[in-house]
Amino acid sequence: MATSVSVNNVVKKFGNVTVLKGISFHIEPGEFVTLLGPSGCGKTTILRIIAGFLDPEEGQVLFNDKVVNNVKPNKRNTAMCFQSYALFPNKTVYENIRFGLRMRKVPSDEQRQRVENAIAMVNLTGLGDRKPYELSGGQQQRVALARAIVVNPDILLFDEPLSNLDAKLRERVRMEIREVQKAMGITTIYVTHDQAEALSISDNVIAMSNGTIVQKASPRAIYDYPSTEFVADHIGAANIIPAEMGSAKGDFVEVNTPIGCLYANNFHHIKDQKIALCIRPEDLHPVLKKERMENMNIITGKIRNAIYMGNQLDLFFLVNDYLIRASVPKDYIIEEGATIDFAIPRDKVLVVGCEK
Amino acid sequence: MPKMRKSPKSLSKKILGFLLPSAIGLVLFAWIAVPLIMAVLWSLVNPDYPWSYPQLFPTNVSLFQWEYIFKYTNLVQSILNSFFIAIMSMLVSFLLALPTAYAIGRRNIKGKETLKIIMLLPMAFPGMVMAMFLGRVLFMTGLSSTRIGIIIGHTLVGLPYMLRILTVSFESMQQDLIDAADNLGAGAWTKFSEIYFPMILPGLIAGCIFTFITSMQEFNIAFIVGAPIVQTIPTILYSYLGVNFLRTSASVVALILLIPNITLLFITERFLKTEYMGAALGKM
């Protein structure tokens, strides 16, 4: 029923600029995948290539193992939600949602039934006669969603659909999108630059940088085990420390860093000499002096700033001129100027690839 | 004390809020209304009781001038000619401009900006010069003294307006809308009739009005190509403005020339206020 999507070695150039430098990935039927990356990394371009609005210079796009490069966008049976919503301004909400069904020559009784179901599904009952400009941003986004799902597309495409909404509304519509997608089991590709959105909505996250894919993993895996400095830095907060690979010590490797010699977890089996370490702020635990534990790295610092965030306490301290950030439970009372020992579990000090 | 401070402020506000707009309104009203009233009065003068200096208004009013004009000139035929030529040149410029504007507005064409400037060049050409050379060309092709000849000339004059307005309309359309239609399965015809057309409609109407009015009022080409066999309203009007300057007759023709223009302006008003403008200017 659901469709798989494969992208094989796709290259796209705009003039002299190569926007996609040979992208390949595979999406299982019914999977919800997020393309995450900073603006200009090519994530929207790949989405537009999948929809058929752009033709790649090289490479193939396959739906269910069938090459669709030469299939026109109106024959691909994808449905896209645009950042600008792209609702037809001269048509009512009802007409907007019905458009795709009319194009597919669905019988008119069925059209009415399906449009009404879709309107109910996105909680817009009673607004069918409005024009798009008479709706709020959140409502317009829901119309766009209804217009996309009503045609039973093989693939749902989202191009930063929530970036024009305020934070609270964004969270709600995000949940609604995920629920609708799960209920219908449609293969979904979602483009965003918001890492929280990517982690909370998807089965898998594809991190992109500069026209290449850096890592594809589940939200948990990509947060816990980023493969490069770039991914670590863009998904969640991270202390990134340049380091030099030392010798293996049991399950761990010894690395030399400006903040001292640490034992680290080489999860990705990186063999380079020049590497970086990723330490999540929440993995630094303040410990009493002289307390020594198994499998812990200990670093000591003098607290420069202690910032109370409500849900946590953020501590910033210098170790050999390196600013380190630690997030500790909100109930800790730690004064600025105090010298504190922090324990970091060895498996939470992750060896990541260096940016070239 | 605060009241004291308040009064000069509210006075200046009053001046700005009431007196200034009414003053501007009055000037504008005078600008439009005085010539109009004068034209009406002049067209009603009875030639047996000439309207001369000390009288503020004509002493005797009659429809003699109107009857005279309709009886002794080809005014009815020239009105028909004018409308026919204006509508035809409007349609031809629309048909020529539509694909061109689409190509310039929505496709990546090399030298797009140069094309846009070339498009506007005919507007910089003095009307009489253009009319003389065009008249020569049309004479050689045997289209002199025909309505088709004038239609060709008027299309040349009106086309730049139509092209410019339609190009801007096409350019300002969001690509997302077209992509969305494409994405939902729309074919080429549906995309044109349901997406492009409604979006360019305000521009299209504005362009049509421009070309129509330009043609209705155009004298140079109509005179050189058409006169005296094919007459339009302006060629008749101008014949009263020559050596035998007849203000009374000219007023009648001028008033007749006003009718289509004013009607069109009202139509434009109606159309440009439709929801497309609301969509374009309203909240997103």
XYZ file of C-alpha atoms in Angstrom:
640
model
C 0.000 0.000 0.000
C 2.475 2.569 1.134
C 5.279 3.621 -1.154
C 9.027 3.481 -0.670
C 11.245 6.275 -1.923
C 14.817 5.926 -3.090
C 17.143 8.686 -4.111
C 20.254 7.479 -5.938
C 23.281 9.677 -6.288
C 21.329 12.829 -7.159
C 23.313 15.849 -8.323
C 21.692 19.265 -8.823
C 23.353 22.431 -10.067
C 22.015 25.973 -10.227
C 24.306 27.724 -12.672
C 27.825 27.190 -11.387
C 26.737 26.211 -7.901
C 26.377 22.524 -7.118
C 23.542 22.408 -4.609
C 23.347 18.633 -4.227
C 26.597 16.710 -4.462
C 25.435 13.155 -5.023
C 22.687 12.449 -2.517
C 21.499 8.897 -1.827
C 18.981 7.620 0.698
C 16.162 5.149 1.020
C 12.845 5.604 2.794
C 10.751 2.603 3.807
C 7.002 2.505 3.083
C 5.103 4.433 5.745
C 8.272 5.928 7.234
C 8.368 9.524 8.462
C 11.739 11.009 7.568
C 12.959 14.518 8.314
C 15.580 16.312 6.266
C 17.341 18.568 8.739
C 19.954 21.169 8.007
C 20.769 24.874 7.960
C 19.341 27.037 5.172
C 21.163 26.535 1.896
C 22.114 22.916 2.605
C 19.919 21.656 -0.247
C 17.126 20.057 1.758
C 14.311 21.908 -0.021
C 15.961 21.225 -3.377
C 15.864 17.466 -2.796
C 12.202 17.726 -1.769
C 11.390 19.626 -4.967
C 13.235 17.021 -7.000
C 11.164 14.276 -5.378
C 7.972 16.242 -6.124
C 9.164 16.717 -9.706
C 9.357 20.528 -9.732
C 13.087 20.327 -10.429
C 15.028 17.916 -12.604
C 18.314 16.574 -11.249
C 21.424 16.773 -13.448
C 22.433 13.273 -12.434
C 20.970 10.400 -10.455
C 17.590 8.807 -10.067
C 14.472 9.130 -7.947
C 12.541 5.879 -7.452
C 9.063 5.318 -6.026
C 8.543 1.628 -5.192
C 11.691 0.786 -7.208
C 10.290 2.523 -10.304
C 12.323 5.390 -11.740
C 10.128 8.513 -11.831
C 12.637 11.002 -13.267
C 10.548 11.424 -16.418
C 7.171 11.412 -14.698
C 5.562 14.875 -14.649
C 4.841 16.347 -11.212
C 1.070 16.107 -11.768
C 1.348 12.350 -12.338
C 3.544 11.443 -9.356
C 0.730 11.346 -6.784
C 2.751 13.154 -4.159
C 1.159 15.876 -2.054
C 3.143 18.815 -0.791
C 2.552 21.273 2.044
C 4.397 24.494 1.310
C 6.037 26.912 3.693
C 3.872 29.659 2.173
C 0.851 27.292 2.345
C 0.254 28.089 -1.363
C -3.524 28.072 -0.968
C -5.345 29.289 -4.065
C -6.421 32.779 -2.996
C -9.430 32.939 -5.310
C -10.932 29.677 -4.048
C -12.734 28.907 -0.800
C -11.364 26.461 1.751
C -13.763 23.824 0.384
C -12.695 24.467 -3.221
C -9.033 24.408 -2.259
C -9.358 21.002 -0.635
C -11.521 19.670 -3.475
C -9.031 20.747 -6.173
C -6.949 17.564 -6.160
C -10.050 15.351 -6.226
C -11.445 17.252 -9.213
C -8.143 16.777 -11.037
C -8.374 13.050 -10.336
C -11.958 13.000 -11.671
C -13.383 11.505 -8.488
C -17.220 11.287 -8.659
C -18.779 14.391 -7.150
C -20.651 12.612 -4.337
C -17.424 11.019 -3.221
C -15.640 14.378 -3.571
C -18.055 16.018 -1.137
C -17.751 13.141 1.314
C -13.960 13.099 1.251
C -13.592 16.881 1.489
C -15.910 16.933 4.498
C -13.967 14.121 6.148
C -10.707 15.951 5.547
C -12.131 19.205 6.929
C -13.270 17.353 10.050
C -9.903 15.607 10.359
C -8.033 18.919 10.600
C -10.658 20.561 12.844
C -11.889 23.135 10.357
C -15.582 22.208 10.429
C -17.744 25.199 9.532
C -14.982 27.136 7.789
C -15.468 25.601 4.337
C -16.917 28.762 2.801
C -14.123 31.066 3.957
C -11.434 32.392 1.668
C -7.826 31.647 2.693
C -7.098 35.265 3.642
C -9.958 35.143 6.141
C -8.152 32.452 8.130
C -5.343 32.604 10.681
C -1.918 31.156 9.888
C -2.602 27.955 11.797
C -5.932 27.464 10.045
C -4.343 28.077 6.649
C -1.719 25.461 7.438
C -4.479 22.983 8.309
C -6.238 23.685 5.010
C -2.955 22.959 3.234
C -2.656 19.703 5.188
C -6.252 18.714 4.382
C -5.721 19.559 0.711
C -2.685 17.284 0.686
C -4.126 14.258 2.513
C -7.555 14.283 0.852
C -6.118 12.917 -2.404
C -4.655 9.845 -0.654
C -1.149 10.605 -1.899
C 1.544 7.942 -2.095
C 4.009 10.343 -0.532
C 3.459 13.394 1.678
C 6.014 16.190 1.359
C 6.407 19.019 3.835
C 8.565 22.061 3.170
C 9.083 23.807 6.520
C 5.316 23.897 6.993
C 5.345 25.336 10.494
C 7.975 28.048 10.303
C 5.394 30.826 10.023
C 3.523 29.788 13.169
C 4.192 30.783 16.770
C 5.895 28.306 19.092
C 2.829 26.948 20.913
C 0.790 26.492 17.759
C 3.755 24.886 16.056
C 3.879 22.168 18.708
C 0.176 21.457 18.345
C 0.073 21.330 14.544
C 3.232 19.216 14.621
C 1.452 16.639 16.760
C -1.596 16.768 14.481
C 0.540 16.166 11.400
C 2.184 13.174 13.055
C -1.179 11.725 14.152
C -2.730 12.096 10.702
C 0.348 10.568 9.086
C 0.341 7.611 11.464
C -3.381 7.044 10.984
C -3.026 7.001 7.199
C 0.374 5.319 7.068
C 1.659 7.568 4.286
C 5.385 7.728 3.529
C 6.373 11.238 4.564
C 9.350 13.483 3.921
C 9.549 16.573 6.083
C 12.010 19.413 5.605
C 12.939 21.607 8.547
C 15.805 23.534 10.080
C 14.322 23.160 13.557
C 16.077 20.321 15.364
C 13.405 20.017 18.067
C 10.787 19.572 15.352
C 12.920 16.961 13.598
C 13.514 14.940 16.766
C 9.914 15.036 17.950
C 8.114 14.192 14.713
C 10.134 11.649 12.776
C 11.037 7.974 12.624
C 14.391 8.900 11.145
C 16.335 12.114 10.744
C 18.639 12.833 7.814
C 21.127 15.544 8.721
C 22.340 17.508 5.702
C 25.163 19.959 5.267
C 26.374 21.688 2.149
C 24.618 19.432 -0.351
C 25.613 16.157 1.252
C 24.042 13.808 3.763
C 26.021 13.703 6.986
C 24.045 11.139 8.940
C 20.772 9.240 8.843
C 19.555 7.788 12.125
C 16.609 7.623 14.499
C 16.058 10.742 16.642
C 17.481 8.982 19.700
C 20.529 7.685 17.841
C 21.293 10.938 16.083
C 21.146 12.830 19.378
C 23.091 10.292 21.418
C 25.562 9.263 18.736
C 26.128 12.087 16.258
C 28.769 11.062 13.740
C 30.350 14.443 13.122
C 31.005 17.738 14.795
C 28.385 19.316 12.521
C 25.581 16.972 13.569
C 26.522 17.218 17.241
C 26.468 20.988 17.056
C 23.198 21.284 15.125
C 21.112 18.795 17.050
C 20.822 19.818 20.649
C 23.494 21.620 22.677
C 26.956 20.120 22.758
C 30.456 20.812 24.013
C 32.672 20.263 21.003
C 36.313 19.826 21.920
C 39.103 19.313 19.371
C 41.145 16.246 20.226
C 43.843 13.858 19.088
C 43.278 10.133 18.937
C 45.362 8.078 21.368
C 45.511 4.322 21.955
C 42.587 2.009 22.626
C 41.963 1.162 26.292
C 39.455 -1.676 26.557
C 36.046 -0.488 25.338
C 37.311 3.072 25.209
C 39.988 5.127 23.529
C 42.364 7.522 25.162
C 42.251 11.009 23.602
C 44.334 14.100 24.216
C 42.368 17.315 24.498
C 43.011 20.883 25.653
C 41.050 20.036 28.806
C 43.207 17.015 29.613
C 43.433 13.363 28.702
C 39.992 11.727 28.544
C 38.624 8.270 27.928
C 36.068 8.377 25.143
C 33.586 6.192 23.341
C 34.535 5.616 19.702
C 31.043 4.505 18.683
C 31.534 5.209 14.988
C 35.006 3.561 14.856
C 36.642 6.716 13.566
C 40.274 6.128 12.584
C 41.411 9.718 11.945
C 44.181 11.182 14.058
C 42.497 14.566 14.313
C 39.044 14.184 15.846
C 36.581 16.071 18.018
C 34.755 15.126 21.175
C 31.065 15.699 21.746
C 29.905 15.966 25.322
C 26.243 16.817 25.982
C 25.874 19.394 28.785
C 23.465 17.142 30.694
C 26.130 14.402 30.919
C 28.340 16.477 33.198
C 27.524 15.665 36.811
C 28.888 17.712 39.699
C 30.632 15.437 42.210
C 32.200 15.905 45.640
C 35.952 16.360 45.745
C 38.151 13.275 45.783
C 35.193 11.151 44.862
C 36.399 8.772 42.172
C 34.116 6.469 40.276
C 34.495 3.636 37.781
C 34.404 4.592 34.099
C 34.224 8.319 34.784
C 36.265 11.205 33.405
C 36.758 13.968 35.916
C 37.271 17.611 34.943
C 37.542 20.536 37.294
C 36.517 24.110 36.630
C 35.814 27.425 38.266
C 32.206 28.455 37.595
C 32.023 31.661 35.588
C 28.264 31.882 35.011
C 25.437 30.016 36.680
C 22.215 30.622 34.770
C 18.928 29.460 36.192
C 16.683 28.299 33.326
C 13.660 27.118 35.285
C 13.800 23.501 34.212
C 17.565 23.264 34.738
C 20.626 25.166 35.881
C 23.222 25.989 33.209
C 26.809 26.275 34.371
C 29.633 27.718 32.299
C 33.222 27.217 33.364
C 36.700 27.430 31.908
C 39.061 24.482 31.692
C 42.402 25.556 30.209
C 40.711 28.454 28.403
C 38.034 26.150 27.052
C 34.464 27.212 27.873
C 32.492 24.153 28.954
C 28.765 24.081 29.521
C 27.026 21.805 32.000
C 23.297 21.485 32.561
C 22.452 20.210 36.035
C 19.095 19.596 37.753
C 17.370 22.804 38.786
C 17.604 22.105 42.514
C 21.398 22.392 42.667
C 22.606 25.549 44.337
C 25.974 26.415 42.862
C 27.426 29.897 43.194
C 29.464 31.655 40.548
C 33.174 31.456 41.440
C 32.938 28.010 43.041
C 35.415 25.359 41.920
C 33.573 22.182 41.060
C 34.578 18.680 39.950
C 32.460 17.233 37.172
C 32.209 13.558 36.357
C 31.470 12.522 32.763
C 30.662 8.873 32.062
C 33.230 7.524 29.607
C 30.590 6.210 27.226
C 29.058 9.689 27.038
C 32.243 11.264 25.739
C 31.755 10.604 22.060
C 34.432 10.640 19.395
C 33.038 12.483 16.363
C 34.466 13.290 12.962
C 36.172 16.635 12.491
C 35.012 19.188 9.934
C 37.538 19.184 7.135
C -3.229 73.364 32.473
C -3.243 70.229 30.348
C -6.297 71.613 28.585
C -4.368 74.707 27.587
C -1.659 72.592 26.070
C -4.163 70.499 24.292
C -5.990 73.164 22.319
C -3.290 74.255 19.820
C -2.527 70.617 19.148
C -6.138 69.780 18.407
C -6.404 72.878 16.229
C -3.474 71.845 14.074
C -4.952 68.372 13.998
C -8.222 69.874 12.827
C -6.455 71.711 10.057
C -4.631 68.612 8.945
C -7.584 66.302 9.403
C -10.313 68.398 7.843
C -9.243 71.571 6.087
C -6.364 70.136 4.130
C -8.290 67.213 2.611
C -11.243 69.451 1.782
C -8.913 71.996 0.152
C -7.312 69.271 -1.941
C -10.736 67.875 -2.718
C -11.943 71.276 -3.836
C -8.964 71.779 -6.136
C -9.422 68.326 -7.628
C -13.133 68.912 -8.041
C -12.504 72.220 -9.787
C -9.886 70.569 -11.975
C -12.288 67.920 -13.186
C -15.623 69.653 -12.904
C -14.909 73.090 -14.375
C -13.867 71.836 -17.833
C -16.716 69.344 -17.767
C -19.330 71.966 -16.879
C -17.888 74.326 -19.456
C -18.086 71.615 -22.107
C -21.704 70.873 -21.237
C -22.609 74.577 -21.309
C -20.790 75.189 -24.573
C -22.475 72.235 -26.205
C -25.890 73.696 -25.294
C -25.321 77.207 -26.644
C -27.966 78.362 -29.092
C -26.108 79.895 -32.103
C -28.805 82.550 -32.419
C -27.895 83.850 -28.942
C -24.083 83.675 -28.774
C -22.509 83.339 -25.324
C -20.127 86.216 -24.865
C -18.070 87.988 -22.254
C -20.278 89.711 -19.654
C -22.732 86.787 -19.367
C -21.891 84.244 -16.722
C -24.119 81.592 -18.305
C -25.579 81.226 -21.816
C -28.816 83.170 -22.037
C -30.538 80.672 -24.289
C -30.065 76.918 -24.190
C -30.808 74.538 -27.069
C -29.866 71.140 -28.431
C -29.105 72.706 -31.816
C -25.398 71.835 -31.673
C -26.089 68.204 -30.876
C -28.587 67.909 -33.713
C -26.208 69.680 -36.070
C -23.313 67.402 -35.315
C -25.343 64.246 -35.725
C -26.980 65.558 -38.922
C -23.989 66.965 -40.801
C -21.080 64.734 -39.797
C -20.474 60.979 -39.844
C -20.426 60.985 -36.081
C -22.509 57.816 -35.668
C -20.320 55.929 -38.116
C -17.181 57.292 -36.497
C -18.411 56.238 -33.040
C -18.955 52.738 -34.403
C -15.513 52.867 -36.046
C -13.876 54.013 -32.847
C -15.456 51.266 -30.762
C -14.705 48.601 -33.325
C -11.079 49.689 -33.677
C -10.607 50.055 -29.922
C -12.067 46.642 -29.103
C -10.122 44.938 -31.887
C -6.791 46.531 -31.008
C -7.443 45.656 -27.354
C -8.052 42.026 -28.248
C -5.081 41.822 -30.597
C -2.727 43.362 -28.047
C -4.065 40.967 -25.414
C -3.502 37.942 -27.634
C -0.012 39.120 -28.598
C 0.945 40.165 -25.083
C -0.267 37.083 -23.209
C 2.321 34.546 -24.425
C 5.084 37.158 -24.522
C 4.385 38.348 -20.987
C 4.195 34.752 -19.785
C 7.558 33.969 -21.344
C 9.232 37.076 -19.945
C 7.530 36.871 -16.569
C 7.837 33.170 -15.810
C 10.593 31.679 -17.926
C 14.319 32.075 -17.637
C 15.139 33.912 -20.813
C 18.528 35.359 -21.612
C 18.493 39.153 -21.922
C 15.175 39.421 -20.118
C 15.862 42.920 -18.812
C 16.903 44.185 -22.249
C 13.708 42.764 -23.714
C 11.678 44.604 -21.114
C 13.276 47.916 -22.098
C 12.844 47.274 -25.819
C 9.203 46.520 -25.083
C 8.689 50.002 -23.724
C 10.544 51.861 -26.494
C 7.491 52.559 -28.707
C 6.115 54.663 -25.858
C 9.074 57.011 -26.148
C 8.431 57.628 -29.838
C 6.560 60.870 -30.753
C 3.089 59.883 -31.936
C 3.081 61.950 -35.107
C 6.475 60.663 -36.257
C 5.376 57.099 -35.719
C 2.078 57.771 -37.474
C 3.786 59.232 -40.531
C 6.139 56.334 -41.069
C 3.555 53.760 -40.176
C 1.155 55.472 -42.567
C 3.744 55.100 -45.315
C 4.223 51.405 -44.583
C 0.488 50.782 -44.484
C 0.045 52.732 -47.715
C 2.578 50.500 -49.441
C 0.840 47.377 -48.177
C -2.537 48.678 -49.293
C -3.925 48.959 -45.787
C -4.214 52.730 -45.912
C -7.738 54.073 -45.319
C -8.897 50.781 -43.811
C -9.974 49.970 -40.289
C -7.470 47.112 -40.249
C -4.694 49.648 -40.858
C -5.776 51.725 -37.874
C -6.168 48.586 -35.756
C -2.562 47.644 -36.567
C -1.394 51.131 -35.629
C -3.363 51.245 -32.405
C -2.155 47.776 -31.432
C 1.409 49.052 -31.785
C 0.618 51.959 -29.490
C -1.292 49.943 -26.898
C 0.865 46.830 -26.826
C 3.650 48.248 -24.603
C 1.132 49.032 -21.830
C -0.457 45.620 -22.079
C 2.906 43.852 -22.167
C 4.289 45.772 -19.232
C 1.268 45.231 -17.001
C 0.886 41.555 -17.873
C 4.615 40.902 -17.422
C 4.461 42.362 -13.936
C 1.335 40.309 -13.190
C 3.061 37.124 -14.256
C 6.278 38.010 -12.450
C 4.566 38.719 -9.158
C 2.832 35.338 -9.031
C 4.111 32.950 -6.408
C 5.782 29.905 -7.965
C 4.438 27.877 -5.028
C 0.868 28.325 -6.274
C 1.717 26.856 -9.646
C 3.744 24.081 -8.044
C 0.836 23.322 -5.717
C -1.564 23.039 -8.669
C 0.946 20.851 -10.481
C 1.417 18.752 -7.391
C -2.333 18.186 -7.034
C -2.538 16.888 -10.581
C -3.546 19.931 -12.627
C -2.853 19.866 -16.362
C -1.738 22.816 -18.488
C -5.265 24.095 -19.231
C -6.425 23.899 -15.620
C -3.276 25.671 -14.485
C -3.988 28.482 -16.931
C -7.729 28.821 -16.386
C -7.834 28.305 -12.624
C -4.492 29.601 -11.391
C -2.798 31.937 -13.869
C -5.907 33.586 -15.271
C -7.590 34.632 -12.002
C -4.237 35.882 -10.715
C -3.474 38.043 -13.758
C -7.088 39.204 -14.129
C -6.648 42.559 -12.355
C -3.597 43.285 -14.523
C -5.408 42.073 -17.589
C -8.348 44.396 -16.968
C -6.033 47.323 -16.319
C -4.140 46.544 -19.539
C -7.368 46.269 -21.540
C -8.615 49.588 -20.201
C -5.307 51.240 -21.072
C -5.233 49.942 -24.629
C -8.931 50.637 -25.146
C -8.744 54.217 -23.956
C -5.480 54.827 -25.822
C -7.143 53.679 -29.013
C -10.326 55.666 -28.391
C -8.333 58.863 -27.977
C -5.612 58.285 -30.543
C -5.574 60.921 -33.281
C -2.259 60.821 -35.194
C -2.508 57.333 -36.649
C -6.270 57.470 -37.080
C -5.880 60.711 -39.024
C -2.919 59.779 -41.206
C -3.976 56.230 -41.940
C -7.753 56.563 -41.918
C -8.859 60.090 -42.829
C -10.896 61.061 -44.637
C -12.369 57.683 -45.541
C -12.323 56.018 -42.112
C -13.154 58.527 -39.419
C -12.962 58.056 -35.657
C -14.276 60.269 -32.870
C -10.935 62.064 -32.377
C -10.512 62.838 -36.106
C -13.931 64.484 -36.098
C -13.154 66.283 -32.840
C -9.845 67.590 -34.192
C -11.522 68.856 -37.335
C -13.287 71.412 -35.141
C -10.065 72.478 -33.480
C -8.276 73.592 -36.622
C -8.499 76.896 -38.418
C -12.280 76.989 -38.052
C -12.222 76.587 -34.316
C -15.775 75.772 -33.263
C -15.929 75.508 -29.511
C -19.575 74.551 -29.500
C -19.254 71.598 -31.869
C -16.007 70.501 -30.285
C -17.730 70.392 -26.911
C -20.355 68.013 -28.215
C -17.759 65.609 -29.644
C -15.622 65.849 -26.539
C -18.585 64.921 -24.356
C -19.365 61.956 -26.566
C -15.736 60.882 -26.354
C -16.022 61.004 -22.561
C -18.850 58.480 -22.314
C -16.904 55.261 -23.016
C -13.975 56.415 -20.902
C -16.050 57.154 -17.840
C -18.012 53.914 -18.210
C -14.757 52.011 -18.415
C -13.363 53.713 -15.349
C -16.370 52.614 -13.340
C -16.011 49.052 -14.618
C -12.346 49.036 -13.611
C -13.250 50.290 -10.186
C -15.704 47.422 -9.738
C -13.286 44.784 -10.991
C -10.161 45.919 -9.223
C -11.983 45.778 -5.910
C -12.653 42.061 -6.206
C -11.204 39.471 -3.895
C -8.046 38.925 -5.914
C -6.814 42.272 -4.785
C -7.854 41.354 -1.284
C -5.856 38.182 -1.591
C -2.842 39.974 -2.979
C -2.878 42.789 -0.448
C -4.631 41.142 2.477
C -3.082 39.131 5.237
C -1.150 36.070 4.302
